[in-house]
């Protein structure tokens, strides 16, 4: 049985220094390994299938993810990527991506484009301008001598594809695990980052609690503890700001907190922000 999952007002750390803010999320956690429970302290053991969610990622956070995850493989064609909102006042609904190519003379390049949602729920950065060496060029791949084979494999696994000169981003694969799978329905360009709506279901919390992850039903596991017919809350000890939660350091955060058995038989784990113990 899938495990019902709710996340509310959580800064989900993707890696040291990079955060994906989850304002609301409802969905189901399912094991990636048939016959095994959802192992919450093993981010590769499960994925969350989104029914509805509101989340956002800052430009600096997304830049770090692209440099240290998306393009962090031998033979990656680019480096030093920086994503930002377009500076021109009449193009504030666009983003710009700067970086350097690894081939040849390590040429700097800049791509400007407008994010939009594809029919299958991915994000298309519809390119409006491509520049290299401050000269307008007709197409990034053509100008730099890149072939489609240069952009397959590792990039596809990390959620990045190309359609002509447009970038196609699969938000289900674009971030490090745990995988959060869902169709993007709305993408917004903001001053500090991109905001995404996923799925078609209601993502609003009805629990009355602040800053939490809630797992119920199904079988879940953390360390040596296994819950059947699960009812597990991970709750912010100090709810004045979003819960800073790092799946890679879950055990450490749990050790620094405390547990309470509820009258219902469920378990609530109160944890400090990761930044407070790191």
PDB file of C-alpha atoms in Angstrom:
ATOM      1  CA  UNK A   1       0.000   0.000   0.000  1.00  0.00           C
ATOM      2  CA  UNK A   2       1.371   3.467  -0.860  1.00  0.00           C
ATOM      3  CA  UNK A   3       2.131   5.814   2.014  1.00  0.00           C
ATOM      4  CA  UNK A   4       0.095   9.015   2.041  1.00  0.00           C
ATOM      5  CA  UNK A   5       2.457  11.968   2.259  1.00  0.00           C
ATOM      6  CA  UNK A   6       1.965  15.596   3.223  1.00  0.00           C
ATOM      7  CA  UNK A   7       4.675  18.245   3.407  1.00  0.00           C
ATOM      8  CA  UNK A   8       3.994  21.777   4.611  1.00  0.00           C
ATOM      9  CA  UNK A   9       6.350  24.774   4.781  1.00  0.00           C
ATOM     10  CA  UNK A  10       9.605  22.819   4.535  1.00  0.00           C
ATOM     11  CA  UNK A  11      12.965  23.910   3.108  1.00  0.00           C
ATOM     12  CA  UNK A  12      14.054  20.599   1.629  1.00  0.00           C
ATOM     13  CA  UNK A  13      17.831  20.572   1.283  1.00  0.00           C
ATOM     14  CA  UNK A  14      18.888  19.113  -2.039  1.00  0.00           C
ATOM     15  CA  UNK A  15      22.587  19.264  -1.079  1.00  0.00           C
ATOM     16  CA  UNK A  16      24.706  21.420   1.192  1.00  0.00           C
ATOM     17  CA  UNK A  17      23.751  25.002   0.333  1.00  0.00           C
ATOM     18  CA  UNK A  18      20.858  24.317  -2.079  1.00  0.00           C
ATOM     19  CA  UNK A  19      17.206  24.364  -1.004  1.00  0.00           C
ATOM     20  CA  UNK A  20      13.878  23.472  -2.616  1.00  0.00           C
ATOM     21  CA  UNK A  21      11.092  25.205  -0.682  1.00  0.00           C
ATOM     22  CA  UNK A  22       7.918  23.118  -0.421  1.00  0.00           C
ATOM     23  CA  UNK A  23       5.004  25.317   0.584  1.00  0.00           C
ATOM     24  CA  UNK A  24       2.437  22.533   0.285  1.00  0.00           C
ATOM     25  CA  UNK A  25       2.544  18.992  -1.068  1.00  0.00           C
ATOM     26  CA  UNK A  26       0.188  16.027  -0.985  1.00  0.00           C
ATOM     27  CA  UNK A  27       0.900  12.718  -2.665  1.00  0.00           C
ATOM     28  CA  UNK A  28       2.006   9.145  -2.143  1.00  0.00           C
ATOM     29  CA  UNK A  29       5.406   7.721  -1.245  1.00  0.00           C
ATOM     30  CA  UNK A  30       6.110   4.420  -2.973  1.00  0.00           C
ATOM     31  CA  UNK A  31       9.072   2.089  -2.631  1.00  0.00           C
ATOM     32  CA  UNK A  32      11.537   1.959  -5.516  1.00  0.00           C
ATOM     33  CA  UNK A  33      12.389  -1.604  -4.514  1.00  0.00           C
ATOM     34  CA  UNK A  34       9.590  -4.161  -4.907  1.00  0.00           C
ATOM     35  CA  UNK A  35       8.750  -5.943  -1.680  1.00  0.00           C
ATOM     36  CA  UNK A  36      10.602  -3.456   0.525  1.00  0.00           C
ATOM     37  CA  UNK A  37       9.126  -0.679   2.696  1.00  0.00           C
ATOM     38  CA  UNK A  38       9.603   3.025   2.105  1.00  0.00           C
ATOM     39  CA  UNK A  39      12.972   3.703   3.764  1.00  0.00           C
ATOM     40  CA  UNK A  40      12.790   7.349   4.749  1.00  0.00           C
ATOM     41  CA  UNK A  41      16.474   7.474   5.691  1.00  0.00           C
ATOM     42  CA  UNK A  42      17.467   6.063   2.278  1.00  0.00           C
ATOM     43  CA  UNK A  43      16.525   8.652  -0.333  1.00  0.00           C
ATOM     44  CA  UNK A  44      17.104   6.194  -3.182  1.00  0.00           C
ATOM     45  CA  UNK A  45      14.588   3.709  -1.784  1.00  0.00           C
ATOM     46  CA  UNK A  46      11.427   5.665  -2.581  1.00  0.00           C
ATOM     47  CA  UNK A  47       9.806   8.374  -4.636  1.00  0.00           C
ATOM     48  CA  UNK A  48       6.910  10.718  -3.935  1.00  0.00           C
ATOM     49  CA  UNK A  49       4.176  10.838  -6.576  1.00  0.00           C
ATOM     50  CA  UNK A  50       2.600  14.278  -6.343  1.00  0.00           C
ATOM     51  CA  UNK A  51      -1.141  14.862  -6.458  1.00  0.00           C
ATOM     52  CA  UNK A  52      -0.817  18.585  -5.789  1.00  0.00           C
ATOM     53  CA  UNK A  53       2.071  20.822  -4.734  1.00  0.00           C
ATOM     54  CA  UNK A  54       3.362  24.372  -4.574  1.00  0.00           C
ATOM     55  CA  UNK A  55       7.129  24.701  -4.442  1.00  0.00           C
ATOM     56  CA  UNK A  56       9.880  27.126  -5.388  1.00  0.00           C
ATOM     57  CA  UNK A  57      13.615  27.162  -5.977  1.00  0.00           C
ATOM     58  CA  UNK A  58      15.951  30.155  -5.826  1.00  0.00           C
ATOM     59  CA  UNK A  59      18.186  31.023  -8.751  1.00  0.00           C
ATOM     60  CA  UNK A  60      21.364  30.491  -6.714  1.00  0.00           C
ATOM     61  CA  UNK A  61      20.046  27.112  -5.520  1.00  0.00           C
ATOM     62  CA  UNK A  62      19.169  26.036  -9.064  1.00  0.00           C
ATOM     63  CA  UNK A  63      22.571  27.186 -10.314  1.00  0.00           C
ATOM     64  CA  UNK A  64      24.288  25.036  -7.689  1.00  0.00           C
ATOM     65  CA  UNK A  65      22.155  22.025  -8.609  1.00  0.00           C
ATOM     66  CA  UNK A  66      23.043  22.398 -12.288  1.00  0.00           C
ATOM     67  CA  UNK A  67      26.767  22.689 -11.534  1.00  0.00           C
ATOM     68  CA  UNK A  68      27.006  20.000  -8.848  1.00  0.00           C
ATOM     69  CA  UNK A  69      24.333  17.555 -10.043  1.00  0.00           C
ATOM     70  CA  UNK A  70      22.982  18.041 -13.572  1.00  0.00           C
ATOM     71  CA  UNK A  71      26.370  18.652 -15.209  1.00  0.00           C
ATOM     72  CA  UNK A  72      28.553  16.925 -12.610  1.00  0.00           C
ATOM     73  CA  UNK A  73      29.800  14.099 -14.832  1.00  0.00           C
ATOM     74  CA  UNK A  74      32.899  13.396 -16.919  1.00  0.00           C
ATOM     75  CA  UNK A  75      32.645  15.044 -20.311  1.00  0.00           C
ATOM     76  CA  UNK A  76      29.938  17.538 -19.349  1.00  0.00           C
ATOM     77  CA  UNK A  77      29.792  20.180 -22.113  1.00  0.00           C
ATOM     78  CA  UNK A  78      29.416  23.244 -19.861  1.00  0.00           C
ATOM     79  CA  UNK A  79      30.558  24.598 -16.500  1.00  0.00           C
ATOM     80  CA  UNK A  80      30.147  27.645 -14.263  1.00  0.00           C
ATOM     81  CA  UNK A  81      26.397  27.948 -14.846  1.00  0.00           C
ATOM     82  CA  UNK A  82      24.448  30.862 -13.380  1.00  0.00           C
ATOM     83  CA  UNK A  83      20.664  31.201 -13.649  1.00  0.00           C
ATOM     84  CA  UNK A  84      18.958  34.544 -12.994  1.00  0.00           C
ATOM     85  CA  UNK A  85      15.913  36.616 -13.875  1.00  0.00           C
ATOM     86  CA  UNK A  86      16.319  38.693 -17.026  1.00  0.00           C
ATOM     87  CA  UNK A  87      17.386  42.216 -16.055  1.00  0.00           C
ATOM     88  CA  UNK A  88      15.566  44.186 -18.780  1.00  0.00           C
ATOM     89  CA  UNK A  89      12.357  45.683 -17.387  1.00  0.00           C
ATOM     90  CA  UNK A  90      10.230  44.540 -20.342  1.00  0.00           C
ATOM     91  CA  UNK A  91      11.557  40.973 -20.170  1.00  0.00           C
ATOM     92  CA  UNK A  92      11.148  40.173 -16.477  1.00  0.00           C
ATOM     93  CA  UNK A  93       9.140  37.067 -17.358  1.00  0.00           C
ATOM     94  CA  UNK A  94      12.318  35.586 -18.843  1.00  0.00           C
ATOM     95  CA  UNK A  95      15.406  33.972 -17.338  1.00  0.00           C
ATOM     96  CA  UNK A  96      19.029  34.087 -18.424  1.00  0.00           C
ATOM     97  CA  UNK A  97      21.519  31.251 -18.176  1.00  0.00           C
ATOM     98  CA  UNK A  98      25.224  32.058 -18.328  1.00  0.00           C
ATOM     99  CA  UNK A  99      28.160  29.688 -18.371  1.00  0.00           C
ATOM    100  CA  UNK A 100      31.234  28.474 -20.208  1.00  0.00           C
ATOM    101  CA  UNK A 101      31.723  25.639 -22.639  1.00  0.00           C
ATOM    102  CA  UNK A 102      34.361  23.077 -21.773  1.00  0.00           C
ATOM    103  CA  UNK A 103      35.281  22.378 -25.386  1.00  0.00           C
ATOM    104  CA  UNK A 104      37.786  24.417 -27.357  1.00  0.00           C
ATOM    105  CA  UNK A 105      38.471  27.862 -25.922  1.00  0.00           C
ATOM    106  CA  UNK A 106      36.005  27.568 -23.024  1.00  0.00           C
ATOM    107  CA  UNK A 107      33.801  30.209 -24.634  1.00  0.00           C
ATOM    108  CA  UNK A 108      31.350  32.096 -22.432  1.00  0.00           C
ATOM    109  CA  UNK A 109      27.716  31.924 -23.507  1.00  0.00           C
ATOM    110  CA  UNK A 110      24.387  33.377 -22.468  1.00  0.00           C
ATOM    111  CA  UNK A 111      20.915  32.039 -23.173  1.00  0.00           C
ATOM    112  CA  UNK A 112      17.742  34.038 -22.564  1.00  0.00           C
ATOM    113  CA  UNK A 113      14.347  32.398 -22.600  1.00  0.00           C
ATOM    114  CA  UNK A 114      10.795  32.363 -21.340  1.00  0.00           C
ATOM    115  CA  UNK A 115       9.699  29.404 -19.161  1.00  0.00           C
ATOM    116  CA  UNK A 116       6.413  27.760 -20.100  1.00  0.00           C
ATOM    117  CA  UNK A 117       4.707  24.441 -19.434  1.00  0.00           C
ATOM    118  CA  UNK A 118       4.633  21.692 -22.060  1.00  0.00           C
ATOM    119  CA  UNK A 119       1.503  19.551 -22.633  1.00  0.00           C
ATOM    120  CA  UNK A 120       3.154  16.619 -20.828  1.00  0.00           C
ATOM    121  CA  UNK A 121       3.939  18.656 -17.705  1.00  0.00           C
ATOM    122  CA  UNK A 122       7.576  19.563 -18.236  1.00  0.00           C
ATOM    123  CA  UNK A 123       9.146  23.033 -18.405  1.00  0.00           C
ATOM    124  CA  UNK A 124      10.259  24.468 -21.724  1.00  0.00           C
ATOM    125  CA  UNK A 125      12.657  27.413 -21.678  1.00  0.00           C
ATOM    126  CA  UNK A 126      11.635  28.935 -25.002  1.00  0.00           C
ATOM    127  CA  UNK A 127      14.822  30.578 -26.189  1.00  0.00           C
ATOM    128  CA  UNK A 128      14.632  34.214 -27.259  1.00  0.00           C
ATOM    129  CA  UNK A 129      18.371  34.931 -27.476  1.00  0.00           C
ATOM    130  CA  UNK A 130      21.625  32.975 -27.633  1.00  0.00           C
ATOM    131  CA  UNK A 131      24.969  34.747 -27.440  1.00  0.00           C
ATOM    132  CA  UNK A 132      28.583  33.624 -27.417  1.00  0.00           C
ATOM    133  CA  UNK A 133      31.556  35.973 -27.183  1.00  0.00           C
ATOM    134  CA  UNK A 134      29.008  38.828 -27.094  1.00  0.00           C
ATOM    135  CA  UNK A 135      27.972  37.993 -30.665  1.00  0.00           C
ATOM    136  CA  UNK A 136      24.428  36.930 -31.517  1.00  0.00           C
ATOM    137  CA  UNK A 137      24.494  33.444 -33.005  1.00  0.00           C
ATOM    138  CA  UNK A 138      21.917  31.459 -34.891  1.00  0.00           C
ATOM    139  CA  UNK A 139      21.774  28.456 -32.590  1.00  0.00           C
ATOM    140  CA  UNK A 140      23.740  27.285 -29.589  1.00  0.00           C
ATOM    141  CA  UNK A 141      24.329  23.687 -30.655  1.00  0.00           C
ATOM    142  CA  UNK A 142      25.209  24.626 -34.232  1.00  0.00           C
ATOM    143  CA  UNK A 143      27.470  27.520 -33.270  1.00  0.00           C
ATOM    144  CA  UNK A 144      29.458  25.421 -30.822  1.00  0.00           C
ATOM    145  CA  UNK A 145      29.627  22.266 -32.889  1.00  0.00           C
ATOM    146  CA  UNK A 146      27.641  20.164 -30.423  1.00  0.00           C
ATOM    147  CA  UNK A 147      25.881  17.028 -31.617  1.00  0.00           C
ATOM    148  CA  UNK A 148      22.749  15.518 -30.071  1.00  0.00           C
ATOM    149  CA  UNK A 149      24.854  12.635 -28.727  1.00  0.00           C
ATOM    150  CA  UNK A 150      26.729  15.161 -26.559  1.00  0.00           C
ATOM    151  CA  UNK A 151      23.511  15.999 -24.758  1.00  0.00           C
ATOM    152  CA  UNK A 152      22.029  12.563 -24.149  1.00  0.00           C
ATOM    153  CA  UNK A 153      22.628   9.973 -21.454  1.00  0.00           C
ATOM    154  CA  UNK A 154      23.706  11.737 -18.285  1.00  0.00           C
ATOM    155  CA  UNK A 155      21.670  14.872 -18.991  1.00  0.00           C
ATOM    156  CA  UNK A 156      18.523  12.952 -19.847  1.00  0.00           C
ATOM    157  CA  UNK A 157      18.811  10.990 -16.600  1.00  0.00           C
ATOM    158  CA  UNK A 158      19.039  14.316 -14.763  1.00  0.00           C
ATOM    159  CA  UNK A 159      15.932  15.731 -16.393  1.00  0.00           C
ATOM    160  CA  UNK A 160      17.445  17.988 -19.054  1.00  0.00           C
ATOM    161  CA  UNK A 161      16.686  17.737 -22.761  1.00  0.00           C
ATOM    162  CA  UNK A 162      16.650  19.920 -25.857  1.00  0.00           C
ATOM    163  CA  UNK A 163      14.124  20.683 -28.584  1.00  0.00           C
ATOM    164  CA  UNK A 164      15.906  22.742 -31.206  1.00  0.00           C
ATOM    165  CA  UNK A 165      17.424  25.602 -29.223  1.00  0.00           C
ATOM    166  CA  UNK A 166      14.896  25.306 -26.395  1.00  0.00           C
ATOM    167  CA  UNK A 167      15.768  23.659 -23.082  1.00  0.00           C
ATOM    168  CA  UNK A 168      13.313  21.088 -21.732  1.00  0.00           C
ATOM    169  CA  UNK A 169      13.373  20.505 -17.975  1.00  0.00           C
ATOM    170  CA  UNK A 170      11.704  17.507 -16.339  1.00  0.00           C
ATOM    171  CA  UNK A 171      11.103  18.703 -12.777  1.00  0.00           C
ATOM    172  CA  UNK A 172      10.638  15.083 -11.639  1.00  0.00           C
ATOM    173  CA  UNK A 173      14.290  14.318 -12.427  1.00  0.00           C
ATOM    174  CA  UNK A 174      15.974  17.718 -12.318  1.00  0.00           C
ATOM    175  CA  UNK A 175      16.782  17.602  -8.602  1.00  0.00           C
ATOM    176  CA  UNK A 176      18.792  15.125  -6.509  1.00  0.00           C
ATOM    177  CA  UNK A 177      16.854  12.311  -4.778  1.00  0.00           C
ATOM    178  CA  UNK A 178      14.476  11.674  -3.195  1.00  0.00           C
ATOM    179  CA  UNK A 179      12.586  11.860  -6.449  1.00  0.00           C
ATOM    180  CA  UNK A 180       9.415  13.963  -6.373  1.00  0.00           C
ATOM    181  CA  UNK A 181       7.414  13.064  -9.475  1.00  0.00           C
ATOM    182  CA  UNK A 182       4.579  15.182 -10.809  1.00  0.00           C
ATOM    183  CA  UNK A 183       3.329  17.158 -13.779  1.00  0.00           C
ATOM    184  CA  UNK A 184       4.098  20.869 -13.699  1.00  0.00           C
ATOM    185  CA  UNK A 185       0.945  22.897 -14.367  1.00  0.00           C
ATOM    186  CA  UNK A 186       2.228  26.445 -13.766  1.00  0.00           C
ATOM    187  CA  UNK A 187       5.708  28.010 -13.760  1.00  0.00           C
ATOM    188  CA  UNK A 188       6.291  31.574 -12.581  1.00  0.00           C
ATOM    189  CA  UNK A 189       9.407  33.727 -12.907  1.00  0.00           C
ATOM    190  CA  UNK A 190      10.033  35.731  -9.730  1.00  0.00           C
ATOM    191  CA  UNK A 191      12.681  38.120  -8.528  1.00  0.00           C
ATOM    192  CA  UNK A 192      14.387  35.467  -6.408  1.00  0.00           C
ATOM    193  CA  UNK A 193      13.563  32.242  -8.203  1.00  0.00           C
ATOM    194  CA  UNK A 194      11.090  30.009 -10.005  1.00  0.00           C
ATOM    195  CA  UNK A 195       7.762  28.960  -8.477  1.00  0.00           C
ATOM    196  CA  UNK A 196       6.114  25.744  -9.641  1.00  0.00           C
ATOM    197  CA  UNK A 197       2.616  24.322  -9.259  1.00  0.00           C
ATOM    198  CA  UNK A 198       2.399  20.550  -9.711  1.00  0.00           C
ATOM    199  CA  UNK A 199      -0.524  18.185 -10.175  1.00  0.00           C
ATOM    200  CA  UNK A 200      -4.221  18.912 -10.100  1.00  0.00           C
ATOM    201  CA  UNK A 201      -5.142  17.949  -6.548  1.00  0.00           C
ATOM    202  CA  UNK A 202      -5.580  20.163  -3.490  1.00  0.00           C
ATOM    203  CA  UNK A 203      -2.229  20.601  -1.753  1.00  0.00           C
ATOM    204  CA  UNK A 204      -3.425  22.671   1.200  1.00  0.00           C
ATOM    205  CA  UNK A 205      -2.830  21.436   4.723  1.00  0.00           C
ATOM    206  CA  UNK A 206      -5.833  20.557   6.878  1.00  0.00           C
ATOM    207  CA  UNK A 207      -3.868  19.203   9.850  1.00  0.00           C
ATOM    208  CA  UNK A 208      -3.606  22.461  11.791  1.00  0.00           C
ATOM    209  CA  UNK A 209       0.122  21.898  12.304  1.00  0.00           C
ATOM    210  CA  UNK A 210       2.971  24.024  10.986  1.00  0.00           C
ATOM    211  CA  UNK A 211       6.183  22.975   9.232  1.00  0.00           C
ATOM    212  CA  UNK A 212       6.038  19.200   8.948  1.00  0.00           C
ATOM    213  CA  UNK A 213       6.321  16.020   6.938  1.00  0.00           C
ATOM    214  CA  UNK A 214       3.535  13.486   7.563  1.00  0.00           C
ATOM    215  CA  UNK A 215       3.577   9.861   6.430  1.00  0.00           C
ATOM    216  CA  UNK A 216       0.536   7.635   6.982  1.00  0.00           C
ATOM    217  CA  UNK A 217      -0.611   4.202   5.845  1.00  0.00           C
ATOM    218  CA  UNK A 218       1.607   1.619   4.218  1.00  0.00           C
ATOM    219  CA  UNK A 219       4.908   0.445   5.696  1.00  0.00           C
ATOM    220  CA  UNK A 220       7.784   2.836   6.393  1.00  0.00           C
ATOM    221  CA  UNK A 221      11.218   2.350   7.898  1.00  0.00           C
ATOM    222  CA  UNK A 222      13.813   4.576   9.580  1.00  0.00           C
ATOM    223  CA  UNK A 223      16.953   2.837  10.810  1.00  0.00           C
ATOM    224  CA  UNK A 224      15.820  -0.201  12.825  1.00  0.00           C
ATOM    225  CA  UNK A 225      12.304   1.174  13.364  1.00  0.00           C
ATOM    226  CA  UNK A 226       9.510  -0.072  11.100  1.00  0.00           C
ATOM    227  CA  UNK A 227       5.921   1.191  11.187  1.00  0.00           C
ATOM    228  CA  UNK A 228       3.063  -0.787   9.686  1.00  0.00           C
ATOM    229  CA  UNK A 229      -0.128   1.151   9.017  1.00  0.00           C
ATOM    230  CA  UNK A 230       2.207   4.108   9.389  1.00  0.00           C
ATOM    231  CA  UNK A 231       1.391   7.343  11.186  1.00  0.00           C
ATOM    232  CA  UNK A 232       4.611   9.344  11.459  1.00  0.00           C
ATOM    233  CA  UNK A 233       5.036  13.097  11.808  1.00  0.00           C
ATOM    234  CA  UNK A 234       8.347  14.934  11.496  1.00  0.00           C
ATOM    235  CA  UNK A 235       7.654  18.355  12.995  1.00  0.00           C
ATOM    236  CA  UNK A 236       9.655  21.556  13.408  1.00  0.00           C
ATOM    237  CA  UNK A 237      10.689  22.241  17.018  1.00  0.00           C
ATOM    238  CA  UNK A 238      10.683  25.970  16.285  1.00  0.00           C
ATOM    239  CA  UNK A 239       7.928  26.822  13.775  1.00  0.00           C
ATOM    240  CA  UNK A 240       8.689  30.532  13.443  1.00  0.00           C
ATOM    241  CA  UNK A 241      10.290  29.867  10.032  1.00  0.00           C
ATOM    242  CA  UNK A 242      10.226  26.919   7.574  1.00  0.00           C
ATOM    243  CA  UNK A 243      11.582  23.568   8.718  1.00  0.00           C
ATOM    244  CA  UNK A 244      15.133  23.210   7.392  1.00  0.00           C
ATOM    245  CA  UNK A 245      15.215  19.492   6.582  1.00  0.00           C
ATOM    246  CA  UNK A 246      18.062  17.565   4.954  1.00  0.00           C
ATOM    247  CA  UNK A 247      17.262  13.976   3.885  1.00  0.00           C
ATOM    248  CA  UNK A 248      20.989  13.172   3.699  1.00  0.00           C
ATOM    249  CA  UNK A 249      21.282  14.036   7.400  1.00  0.00           C
ATOM    250  CA  UNK A 250      17.924  12.751   8.616  1.00  0.00           C
ATOM    251  CA  UNK A 251      19.370  10.513  11.336  1.00  0.00           C
ATOM    252  CA  UNK A 252      21.415  13.379  12.749  1.00  0.00           C
ATOM    253  CA  UNK A 253      18.371  15.651  12.879  1.00  0.00           C
ATOM    254  CA  UNK A 254      16.279  12.962  14.557  1.00  0.00           C
ATOM    255  CA  UNK A 255      19.008  12.318  17.140  1.00  0.00           C
ATOM    256  CA  UNK A 256      18.989  16.020  18.047  1.00  0.00           C
ATOM    257  CA  UNK A 257      15.230  16.044  18.620  1.00  0.00           C
ATOM    258  CA  UNK A 258      12.748  14.049  20.667  1.00  0.00           C
ATOM    259  CA  UNK A 259       9.771  11.746  20.109  1.00  0.00           C
ATOM    260  CA  UNK A 260       6.198  11.642  21.391  1.00  0.00           C
ATOM    261  CA  UNK A 261       3.749   8.761  21.110  1.00  0.00           C
ATOM    262  CA  UNK A 262       0.280  10.105  20.313  1.00  0.00           C
ATOM    263  CA  UNK A 263      -3.007   8.819  21.767  1.00  0.00           C
ATOM    264  CA  UNK A 264      -3.803   7.454  18.313  1.00  0.00           C
ATOM    265  CA  UNK A 265      -0.689   5.280  18.479  1.00  0.00           C
ATOM    266  CA  UNK A 266       1.119   7.415  15.944  1.00  0.00           C
ATOM    267  CA  UNK A 267       4.593   8.828  16.482  1.00  0.00           C
ATOM    268  CA  UNK A 268       5.661  12.476  16.291  1.00  0.00           C
ATOM    269  CA  UNK A 269       9.351  13.312  15.928  1.00  0.00           C
ATOM    270  CA  UNK A 270      10.224  16.905  16.825  1.00  0.00           C
ATOM    271  CA  UNK A 271      13.418  18.006  15.093  1.00  0.00           C
ATOM    272  CA  UNK A 272      15.605  21.139  15.021  1.00  0.00           C
ATOM    273  CA  UNK A 273      16.493  22.896  11.792  1.00  0.00           C
ATOM    274  CA  UNK A 274      19.461  21.324  10.041  1.00  0.00           C
ATOM    275  CA  UNK A 275      21.239  24.672  10.045  1.00  0.00           C
ATOM    276  CA  UNK A 276      20.995  24.824  13.849  1.00  0.00           C
ATOM    277  CA  UNK A 277      22.937  21.587  14.344  1.00  0.00           C
ATOM    278  CA  UNK A 278      25.356  21.830  11.427  1.00  0.00           C
TER     279      UNK A 278
END
